[in-house]
mmCIF file of C-alpha atoms in Angstrom:
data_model
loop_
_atom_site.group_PDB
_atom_site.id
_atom_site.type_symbol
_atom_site.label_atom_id
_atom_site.label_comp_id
_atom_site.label_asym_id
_atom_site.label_seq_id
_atom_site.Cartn_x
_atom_site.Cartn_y
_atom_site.Cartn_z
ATOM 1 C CA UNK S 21 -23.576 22.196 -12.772
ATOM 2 C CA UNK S 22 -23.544 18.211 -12.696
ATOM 3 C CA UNK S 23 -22.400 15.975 -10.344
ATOM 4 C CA UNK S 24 -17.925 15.668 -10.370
ATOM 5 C CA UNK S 25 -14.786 15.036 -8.376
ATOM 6 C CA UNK S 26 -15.430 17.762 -5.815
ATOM 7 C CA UNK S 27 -19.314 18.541 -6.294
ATOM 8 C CA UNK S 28 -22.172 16.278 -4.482
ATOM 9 C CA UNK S 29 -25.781 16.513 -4.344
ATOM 10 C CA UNK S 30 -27.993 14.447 -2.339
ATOM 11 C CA UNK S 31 -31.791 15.455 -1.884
ATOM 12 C CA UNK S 32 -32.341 14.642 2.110
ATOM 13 C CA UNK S 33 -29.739 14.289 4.320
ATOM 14 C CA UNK S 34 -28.613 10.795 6.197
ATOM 15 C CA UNK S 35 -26.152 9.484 8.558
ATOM 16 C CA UNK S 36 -24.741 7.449 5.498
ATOM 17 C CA UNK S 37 -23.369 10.042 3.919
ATOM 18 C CA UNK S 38 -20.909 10.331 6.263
ATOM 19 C CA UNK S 39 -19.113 7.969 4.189
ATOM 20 C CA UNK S 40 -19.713 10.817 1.577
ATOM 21 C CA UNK S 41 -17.680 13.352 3.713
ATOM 22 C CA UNK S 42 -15.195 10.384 4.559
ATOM 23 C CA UNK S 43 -14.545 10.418 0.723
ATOM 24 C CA UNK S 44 -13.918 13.643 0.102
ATOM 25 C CA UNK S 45 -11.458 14.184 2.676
ATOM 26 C CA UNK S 46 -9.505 11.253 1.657
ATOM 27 C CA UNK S 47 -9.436 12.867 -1.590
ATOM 28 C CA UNK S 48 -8.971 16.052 -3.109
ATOM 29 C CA UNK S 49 -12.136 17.620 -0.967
ATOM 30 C CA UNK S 50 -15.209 18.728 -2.184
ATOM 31 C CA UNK S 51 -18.816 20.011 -1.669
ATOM 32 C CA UNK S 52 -21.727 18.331 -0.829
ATOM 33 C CA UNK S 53 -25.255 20.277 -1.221
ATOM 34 C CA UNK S 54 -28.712 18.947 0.959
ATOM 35 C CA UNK S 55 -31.370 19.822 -0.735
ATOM 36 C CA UNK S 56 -30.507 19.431 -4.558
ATOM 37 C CA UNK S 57 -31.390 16.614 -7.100
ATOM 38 C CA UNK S 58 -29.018 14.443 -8.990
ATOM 39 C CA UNK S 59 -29.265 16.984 -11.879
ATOM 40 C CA UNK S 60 -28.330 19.863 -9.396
ATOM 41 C CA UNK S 61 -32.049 21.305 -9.214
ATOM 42 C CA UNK S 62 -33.051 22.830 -6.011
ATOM 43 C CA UNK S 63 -35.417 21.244 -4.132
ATOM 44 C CA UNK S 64 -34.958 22.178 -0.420
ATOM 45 C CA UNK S 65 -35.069 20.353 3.056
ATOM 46 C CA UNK S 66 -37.640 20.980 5.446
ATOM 47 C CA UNK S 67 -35.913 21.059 8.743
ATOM 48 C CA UNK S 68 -32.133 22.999 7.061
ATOM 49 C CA UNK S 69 -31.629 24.971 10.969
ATOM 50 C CA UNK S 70 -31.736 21.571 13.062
ATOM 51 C CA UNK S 71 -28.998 20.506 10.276
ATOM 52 C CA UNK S 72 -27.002 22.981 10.960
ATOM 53 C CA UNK S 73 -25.923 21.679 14.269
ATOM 54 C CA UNK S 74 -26.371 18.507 14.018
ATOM 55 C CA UNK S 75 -24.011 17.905 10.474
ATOM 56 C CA UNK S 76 -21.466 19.447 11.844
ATOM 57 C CA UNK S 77 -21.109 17.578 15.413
ATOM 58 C CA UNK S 78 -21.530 13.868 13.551
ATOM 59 C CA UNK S 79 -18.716 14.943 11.276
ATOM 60 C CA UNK S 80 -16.759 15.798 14.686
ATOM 61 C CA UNK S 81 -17.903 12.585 16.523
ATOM 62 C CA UNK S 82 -17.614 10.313 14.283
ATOM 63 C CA UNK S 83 -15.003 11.075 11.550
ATOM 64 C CA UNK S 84 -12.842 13.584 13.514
ATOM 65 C CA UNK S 85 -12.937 16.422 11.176
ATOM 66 C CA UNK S 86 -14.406 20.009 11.520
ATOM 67 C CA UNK S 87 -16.137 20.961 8.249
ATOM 68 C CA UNK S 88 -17.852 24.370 7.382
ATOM 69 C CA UNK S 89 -21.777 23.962 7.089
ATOM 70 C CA UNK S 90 -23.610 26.809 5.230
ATOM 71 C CA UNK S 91 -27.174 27.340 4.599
ATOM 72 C CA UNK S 92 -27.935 29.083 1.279
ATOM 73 C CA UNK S 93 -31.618 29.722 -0.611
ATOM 74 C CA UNK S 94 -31.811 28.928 -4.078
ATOM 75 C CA UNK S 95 -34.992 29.685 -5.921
ATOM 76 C CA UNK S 96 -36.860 30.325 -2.910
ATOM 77 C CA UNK S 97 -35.061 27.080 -1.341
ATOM 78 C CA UNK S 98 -33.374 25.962 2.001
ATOM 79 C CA UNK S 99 -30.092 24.202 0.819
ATOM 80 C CA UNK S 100 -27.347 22.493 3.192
ATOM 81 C CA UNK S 101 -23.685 23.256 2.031
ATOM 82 C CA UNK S 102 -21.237 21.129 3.326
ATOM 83 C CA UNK S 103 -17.565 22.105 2.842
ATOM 84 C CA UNK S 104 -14.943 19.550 3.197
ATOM 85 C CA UNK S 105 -11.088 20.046 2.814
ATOM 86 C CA UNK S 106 -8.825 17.341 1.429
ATOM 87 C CA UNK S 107 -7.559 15.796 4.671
ATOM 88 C CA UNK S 108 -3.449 15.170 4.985
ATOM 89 C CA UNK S 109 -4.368 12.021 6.918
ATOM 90 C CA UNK S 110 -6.229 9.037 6.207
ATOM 91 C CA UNK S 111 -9.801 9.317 7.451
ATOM 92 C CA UNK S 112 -12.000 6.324 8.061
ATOM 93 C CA UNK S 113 -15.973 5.519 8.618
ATOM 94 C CA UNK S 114 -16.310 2.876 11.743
ATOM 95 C CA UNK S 115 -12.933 1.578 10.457
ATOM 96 C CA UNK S 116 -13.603 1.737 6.586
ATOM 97 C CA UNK S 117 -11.587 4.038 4.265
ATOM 98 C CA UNK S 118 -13.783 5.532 1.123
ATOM 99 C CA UNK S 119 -12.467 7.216 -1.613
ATOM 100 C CA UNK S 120 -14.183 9.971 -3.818
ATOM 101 C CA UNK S 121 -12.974 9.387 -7.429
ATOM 102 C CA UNK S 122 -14.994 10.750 -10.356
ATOM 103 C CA UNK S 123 -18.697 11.087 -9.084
ATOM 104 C CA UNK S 124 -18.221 7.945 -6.732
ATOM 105 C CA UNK S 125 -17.640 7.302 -3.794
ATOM 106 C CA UNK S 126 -15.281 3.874 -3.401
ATOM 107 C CA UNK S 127 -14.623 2.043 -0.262
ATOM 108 C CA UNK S 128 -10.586 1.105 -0.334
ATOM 109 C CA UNK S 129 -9.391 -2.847 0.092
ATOM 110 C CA UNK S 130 -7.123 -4.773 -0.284
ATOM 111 C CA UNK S 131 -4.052 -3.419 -2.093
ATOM 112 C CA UNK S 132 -5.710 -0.193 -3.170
ATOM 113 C CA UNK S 133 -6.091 0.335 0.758
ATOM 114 C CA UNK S 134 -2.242 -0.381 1.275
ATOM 115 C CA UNK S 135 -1.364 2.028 -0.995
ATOM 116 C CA UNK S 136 -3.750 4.633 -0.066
ATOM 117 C CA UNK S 137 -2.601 4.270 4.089
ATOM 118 C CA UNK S 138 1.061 4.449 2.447
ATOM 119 C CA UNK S 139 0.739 7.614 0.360
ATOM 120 C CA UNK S 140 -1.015 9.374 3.042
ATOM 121 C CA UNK S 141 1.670 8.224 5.859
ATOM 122 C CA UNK S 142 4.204 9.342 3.601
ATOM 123 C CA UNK S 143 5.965 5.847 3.907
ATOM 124 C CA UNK S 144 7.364 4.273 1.436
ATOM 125 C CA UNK S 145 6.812 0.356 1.443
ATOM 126 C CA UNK S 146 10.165 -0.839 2.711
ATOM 127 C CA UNK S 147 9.838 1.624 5.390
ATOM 128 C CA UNK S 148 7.206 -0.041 7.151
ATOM 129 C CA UNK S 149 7.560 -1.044 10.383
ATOM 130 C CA UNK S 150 6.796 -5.281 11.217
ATOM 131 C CA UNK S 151 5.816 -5.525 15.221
ATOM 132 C CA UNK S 152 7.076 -9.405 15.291
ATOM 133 C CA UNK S 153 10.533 -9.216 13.973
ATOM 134 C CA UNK S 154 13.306 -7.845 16.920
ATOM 135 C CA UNK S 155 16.943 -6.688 16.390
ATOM 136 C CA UNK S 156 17.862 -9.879 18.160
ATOM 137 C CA UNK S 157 16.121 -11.972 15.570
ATOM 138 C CA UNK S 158 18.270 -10.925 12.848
ATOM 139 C CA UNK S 159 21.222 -12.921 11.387
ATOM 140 C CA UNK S 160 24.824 -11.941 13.569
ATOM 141 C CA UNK S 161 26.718 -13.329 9.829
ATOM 142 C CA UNK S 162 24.805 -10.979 7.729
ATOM 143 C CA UNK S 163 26.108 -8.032 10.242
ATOM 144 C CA UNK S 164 29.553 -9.277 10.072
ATOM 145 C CA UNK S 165 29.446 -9.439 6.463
ATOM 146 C CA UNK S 166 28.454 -5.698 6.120
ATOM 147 C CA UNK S 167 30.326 -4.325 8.426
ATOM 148 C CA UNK S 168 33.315 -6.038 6.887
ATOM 149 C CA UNK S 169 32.180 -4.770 3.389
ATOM 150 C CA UNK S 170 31.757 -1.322 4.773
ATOM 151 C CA UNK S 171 34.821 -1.135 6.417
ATOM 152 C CA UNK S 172 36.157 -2.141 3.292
ATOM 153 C CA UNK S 173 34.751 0.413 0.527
ATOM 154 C CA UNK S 174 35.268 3.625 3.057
ATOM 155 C CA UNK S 175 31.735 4.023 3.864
ATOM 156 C CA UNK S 176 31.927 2.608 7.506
ATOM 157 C CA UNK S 177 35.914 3.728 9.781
ATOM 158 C CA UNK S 178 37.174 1.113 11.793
ATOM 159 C CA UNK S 179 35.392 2.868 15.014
ATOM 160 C CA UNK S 180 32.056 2.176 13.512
ATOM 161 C CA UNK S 181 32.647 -1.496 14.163
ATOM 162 C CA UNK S 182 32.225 -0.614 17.775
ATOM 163 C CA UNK S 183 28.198 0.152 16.877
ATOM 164 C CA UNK S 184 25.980 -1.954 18.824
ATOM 165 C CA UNK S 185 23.500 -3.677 15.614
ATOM 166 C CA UNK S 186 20.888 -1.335 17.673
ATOM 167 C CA UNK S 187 22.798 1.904 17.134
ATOM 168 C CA UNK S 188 23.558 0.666 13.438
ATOM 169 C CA UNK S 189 19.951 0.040 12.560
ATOM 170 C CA UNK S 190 19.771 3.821 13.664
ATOM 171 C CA UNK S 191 22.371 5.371 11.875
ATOM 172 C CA UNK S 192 20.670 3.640 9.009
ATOM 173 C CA UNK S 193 17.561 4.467 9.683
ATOM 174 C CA UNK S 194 16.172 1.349 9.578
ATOM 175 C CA UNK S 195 13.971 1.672 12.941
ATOM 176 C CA UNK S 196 10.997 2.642 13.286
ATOM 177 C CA UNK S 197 11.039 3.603 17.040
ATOM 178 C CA UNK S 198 11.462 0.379 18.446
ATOM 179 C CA UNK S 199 10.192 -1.748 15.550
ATOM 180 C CA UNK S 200 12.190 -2.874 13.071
ATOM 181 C CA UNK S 201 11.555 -1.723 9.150
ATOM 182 C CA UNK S 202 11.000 -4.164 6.029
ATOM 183 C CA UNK S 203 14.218 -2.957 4.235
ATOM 184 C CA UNK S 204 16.112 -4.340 7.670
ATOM 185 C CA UNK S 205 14.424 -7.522 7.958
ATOM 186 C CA UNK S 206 15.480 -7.806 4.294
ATOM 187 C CA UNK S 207 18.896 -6.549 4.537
ATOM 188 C CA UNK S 208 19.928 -8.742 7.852
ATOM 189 C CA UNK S 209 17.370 -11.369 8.420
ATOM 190 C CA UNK S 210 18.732 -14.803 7.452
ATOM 191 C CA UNK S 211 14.868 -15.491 6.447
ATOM 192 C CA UNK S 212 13.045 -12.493 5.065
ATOM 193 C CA UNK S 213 10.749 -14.513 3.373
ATOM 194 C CA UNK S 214 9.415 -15.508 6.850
ATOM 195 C CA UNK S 215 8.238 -11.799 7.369
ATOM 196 C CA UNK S 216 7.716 -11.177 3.787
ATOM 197 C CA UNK S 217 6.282 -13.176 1.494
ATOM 198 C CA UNK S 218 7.893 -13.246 -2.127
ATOM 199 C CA UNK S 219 11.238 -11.985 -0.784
ATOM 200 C CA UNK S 220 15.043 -13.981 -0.925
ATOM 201 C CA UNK S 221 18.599 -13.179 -0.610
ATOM 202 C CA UNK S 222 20.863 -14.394 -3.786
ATOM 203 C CA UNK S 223 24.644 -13.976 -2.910
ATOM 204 C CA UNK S 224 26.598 -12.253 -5.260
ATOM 205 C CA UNK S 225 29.815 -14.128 -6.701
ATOM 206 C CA UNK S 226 33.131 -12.230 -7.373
ATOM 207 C CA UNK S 227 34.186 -12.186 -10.549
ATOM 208 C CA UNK S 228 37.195 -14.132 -10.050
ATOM 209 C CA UNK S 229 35.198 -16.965 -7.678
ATOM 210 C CA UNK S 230 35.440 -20.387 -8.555
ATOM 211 C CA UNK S 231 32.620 -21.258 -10.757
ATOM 212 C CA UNK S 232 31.858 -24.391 -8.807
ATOM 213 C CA UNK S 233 31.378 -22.413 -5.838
ATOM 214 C CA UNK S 234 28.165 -23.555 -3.981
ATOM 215 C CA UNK S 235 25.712 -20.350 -4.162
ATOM 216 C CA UNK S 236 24.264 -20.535 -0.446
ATOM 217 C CA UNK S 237 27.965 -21.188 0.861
ATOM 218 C CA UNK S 238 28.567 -17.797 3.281
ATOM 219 C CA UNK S 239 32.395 -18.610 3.060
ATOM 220 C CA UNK S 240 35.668 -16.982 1.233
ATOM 221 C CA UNK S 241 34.039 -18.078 -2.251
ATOM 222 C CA UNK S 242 31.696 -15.491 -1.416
ATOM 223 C CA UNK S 243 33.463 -13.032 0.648
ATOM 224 C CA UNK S 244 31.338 -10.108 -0.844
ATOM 225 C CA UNK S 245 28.386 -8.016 0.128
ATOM 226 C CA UNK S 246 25.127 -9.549 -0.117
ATOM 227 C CA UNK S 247 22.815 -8.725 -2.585
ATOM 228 C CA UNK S 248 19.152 -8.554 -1.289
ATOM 229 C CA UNK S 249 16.518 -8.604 -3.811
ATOM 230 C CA UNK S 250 13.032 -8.452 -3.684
ATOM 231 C CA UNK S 251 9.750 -8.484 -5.616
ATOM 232 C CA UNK S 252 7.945 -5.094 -3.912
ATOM 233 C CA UNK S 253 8.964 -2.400 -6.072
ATOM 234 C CA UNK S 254 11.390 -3.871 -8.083
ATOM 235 C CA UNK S 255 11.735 -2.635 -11.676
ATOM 236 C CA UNK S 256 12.589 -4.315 -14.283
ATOM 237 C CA UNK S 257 15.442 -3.755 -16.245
ATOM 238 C CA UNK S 258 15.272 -1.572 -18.986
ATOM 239 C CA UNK S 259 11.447 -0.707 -18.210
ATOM 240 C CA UNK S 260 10.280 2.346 -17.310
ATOM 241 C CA UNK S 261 8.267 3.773 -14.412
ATOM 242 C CA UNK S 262 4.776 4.188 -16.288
ATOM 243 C CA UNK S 263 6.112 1.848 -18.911
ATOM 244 C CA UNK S 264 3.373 -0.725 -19.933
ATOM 245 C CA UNK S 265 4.783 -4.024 -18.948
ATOM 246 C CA UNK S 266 5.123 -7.052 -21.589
ATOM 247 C CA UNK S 267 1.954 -8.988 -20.211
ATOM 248 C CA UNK S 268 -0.076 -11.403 -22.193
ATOM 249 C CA UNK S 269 -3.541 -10.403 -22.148
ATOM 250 C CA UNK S 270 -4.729 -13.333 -19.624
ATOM 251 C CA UNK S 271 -1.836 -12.052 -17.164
ATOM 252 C CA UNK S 272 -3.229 -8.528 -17.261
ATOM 253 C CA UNK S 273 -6.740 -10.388 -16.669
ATOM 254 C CA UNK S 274 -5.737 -11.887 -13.893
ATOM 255 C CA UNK S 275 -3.588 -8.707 -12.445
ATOM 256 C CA UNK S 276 -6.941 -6.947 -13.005
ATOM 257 C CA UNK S 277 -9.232 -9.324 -11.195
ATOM 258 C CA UNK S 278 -6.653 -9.479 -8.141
ATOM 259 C CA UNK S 279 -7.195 -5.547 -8.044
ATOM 260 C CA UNK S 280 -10.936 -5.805 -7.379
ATOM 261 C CA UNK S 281 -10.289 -8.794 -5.067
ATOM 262 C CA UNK S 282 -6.996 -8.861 -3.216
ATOM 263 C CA UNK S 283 -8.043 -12.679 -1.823
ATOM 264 C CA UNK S 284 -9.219 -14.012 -4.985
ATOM 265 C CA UNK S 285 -8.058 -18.381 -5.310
ATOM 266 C CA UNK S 286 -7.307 -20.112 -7.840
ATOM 267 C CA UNK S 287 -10.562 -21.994 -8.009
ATOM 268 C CA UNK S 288 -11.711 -18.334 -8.935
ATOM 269 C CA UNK S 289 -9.466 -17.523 -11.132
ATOM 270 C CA UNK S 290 -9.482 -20.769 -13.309
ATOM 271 C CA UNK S 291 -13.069 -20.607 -13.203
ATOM 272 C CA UNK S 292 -13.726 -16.946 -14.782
ATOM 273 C CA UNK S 293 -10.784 -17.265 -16.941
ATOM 274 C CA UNK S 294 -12.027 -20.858 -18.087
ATOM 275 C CA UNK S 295 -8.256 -22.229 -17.782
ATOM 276 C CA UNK S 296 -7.012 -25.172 -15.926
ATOM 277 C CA UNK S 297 -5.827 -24.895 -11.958
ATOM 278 C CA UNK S 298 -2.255 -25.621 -13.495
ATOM 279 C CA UNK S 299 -1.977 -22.795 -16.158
ATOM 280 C CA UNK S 300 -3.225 -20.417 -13.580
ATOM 281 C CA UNK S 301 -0.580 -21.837 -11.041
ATOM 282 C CA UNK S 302 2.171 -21.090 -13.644
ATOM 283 C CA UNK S 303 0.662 -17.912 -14.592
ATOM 284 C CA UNK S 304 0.724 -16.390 -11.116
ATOM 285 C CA UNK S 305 4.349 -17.819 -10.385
ATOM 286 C CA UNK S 306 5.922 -15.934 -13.494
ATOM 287 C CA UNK S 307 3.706 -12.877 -11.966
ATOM 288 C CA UNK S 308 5.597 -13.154 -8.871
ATOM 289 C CA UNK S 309 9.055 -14.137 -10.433
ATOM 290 C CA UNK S 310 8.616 -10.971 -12.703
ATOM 291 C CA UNK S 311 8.032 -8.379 -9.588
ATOM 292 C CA UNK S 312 4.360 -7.852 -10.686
ATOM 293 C CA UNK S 313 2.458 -9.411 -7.693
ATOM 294 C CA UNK S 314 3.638 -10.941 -4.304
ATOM 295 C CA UNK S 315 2.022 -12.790 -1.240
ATOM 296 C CA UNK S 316 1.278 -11.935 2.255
ATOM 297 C CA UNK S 317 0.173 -13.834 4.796
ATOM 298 C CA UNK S 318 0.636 -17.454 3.658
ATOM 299 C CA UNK S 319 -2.186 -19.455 2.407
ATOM 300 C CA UNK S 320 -4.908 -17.402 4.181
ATOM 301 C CA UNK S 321 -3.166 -14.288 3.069
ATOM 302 C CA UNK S 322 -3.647 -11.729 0.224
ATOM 303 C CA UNK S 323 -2.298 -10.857 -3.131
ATOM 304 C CA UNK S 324 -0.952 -7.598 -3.065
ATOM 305 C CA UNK S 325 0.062 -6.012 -7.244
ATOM 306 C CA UNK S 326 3.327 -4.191 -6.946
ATOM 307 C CA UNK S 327 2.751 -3.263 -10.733
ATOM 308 C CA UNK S 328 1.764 0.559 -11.071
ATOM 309 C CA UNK S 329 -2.351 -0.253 -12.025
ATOM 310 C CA UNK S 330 -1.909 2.779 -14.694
ATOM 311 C CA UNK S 331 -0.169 0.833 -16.778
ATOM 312 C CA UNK S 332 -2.603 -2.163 -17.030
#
């Protein structure tokens, strides 16, 4: 049996492969054999009892998990088995998170990381919790405005005005503990782009507005709920879920060289893709407009792809 997803072999045993176990448990579990070569042939360790207890307590110490260790003979042949189950939480190495895909082991980064910690947390992205936004911070006007709308299409009585915006971030769920969530900060922050790079707030116009009305006027022009769009997640219309998305082929380049490096510039990127700082400037703003990839953190941020990578 070779090498796979769930099957190991390593011929001595080292701390290293910690990472190994760390891998495994982040994914679908597996087996890892001391004592075997790459082609699965038996060739034994020397000192397979002192293993026994000392595989087992670095696994403990240092990763947190309790994994069965079994010592089997094959053709005559001490072998180390090491059991590990797929883990419901994410596991990390000294503060790295590894990955066992195929007959690999990858260490996560950068977006793949994000999504990993998300998946495993069972959050969802605009359920994250931001630790340097408060309820006070948000905009009074854009509470007014939904309460008013709520009130207004039955889905809020007239005693729910008397919510504190604490208690309504609540009954929405919007709080995580104390900490506010992305989806408020986007909802009620007069600023979201301040906490979240890529994001804005486009008023909606009746139908029956003026047509000169001015688009960022909060006034009687606009005396309708607010519309909060933003890039994370968003589809667009009339694509679906696992639908490939009409990219040129430099665009899916580019979306593909972001995934290996989340904090790749622009010097980079013209240089490998032999284009001009300018066309890749453009390139990565229609990214962005389209919902594909956003920014965090600024100019000594990240690129983070929003586009499901299985359709690249």
């Amino acid at each position: 049996m070779s090498e796979s997803q769930i099957v190991e072999y390593k011929e001595s045993w080292r701390d290293e492969y910690l990472k190994w176990i760390c891998g495994f448990a982040n994914a679908q579990g597996g087996v890892i054999y001391i004592g075997r070569k790459d082609d699965g042939t038996p060739c034994g360790v020397e000192d397979s009892k002192r293993l026994l207890e000392d595989i087992p307590n670095k696994v403990r110490d240092v990763l947190g998990l309790i994994v069965d260790v079994d010592l089997e003979t094959m053709d005559g042949k001490d072998v180390v088995k090491i059991i590990v189950p797929e883990n419901p939480y994410p596991v990390n190495y000294k503060g790295e998170y590894h990955y066992r895909t195929g007959s690999t082991k990858q260490l996560l980064q950068g977006s793949a990381l994000t999504s990993f910690l998300l998946k495993k947390t069972g959050k969802k992205w605009d359920a994250v919790p931001l630790e340097n936004d408060a309820v006070d911070d948000l905009d009074k006007e854009s509470f007014d405005i939904f309460y008013r709308e709520a009130v207004r299409s039955g889905r809020m009585s007239a005693d729910d005005l008397k919510l504190s915006r604490h208690d309504l971030l609540e009954k929405l769920n919007l709080l995580d503990g104390e900490y506010l969530k992305r989806a408020a900060v986007l909802l009620f922050h007069r600023n979201p782009e301040k906490w979240i790079t890529g994001s804005f707030v486009k008023p909606n116009r009746e139908p029956n507005a003026r047509p000169n009305a001015r688009p960022n006027q909060k006034s009687e022009d606009i005396d309708n709920k607010i519309n909060t769009q933003f890039k994370k997640g968003q589809k667009r219309p009339n694509q679906r879920p696992n639908q490939r998305p009409n990219l040129s082929a430099r665009q899916t380049k580019i979306l593909s060289i972001i995934i290996q490096k989340d904090r790749t510039t622009i010097e980079e990127l013209s240089e490998v893709l032999n284009i001009g700082k300018t066309t890749v400037k453009e390139e990565l703003s229609f990214l962005q407009q389209e919902g594909f990839l956003m920014r965090e953190g600024g100019t000594r941020g990240r690129w983070v792809v929003t586009l499901d990578t299985k359709t690249l």
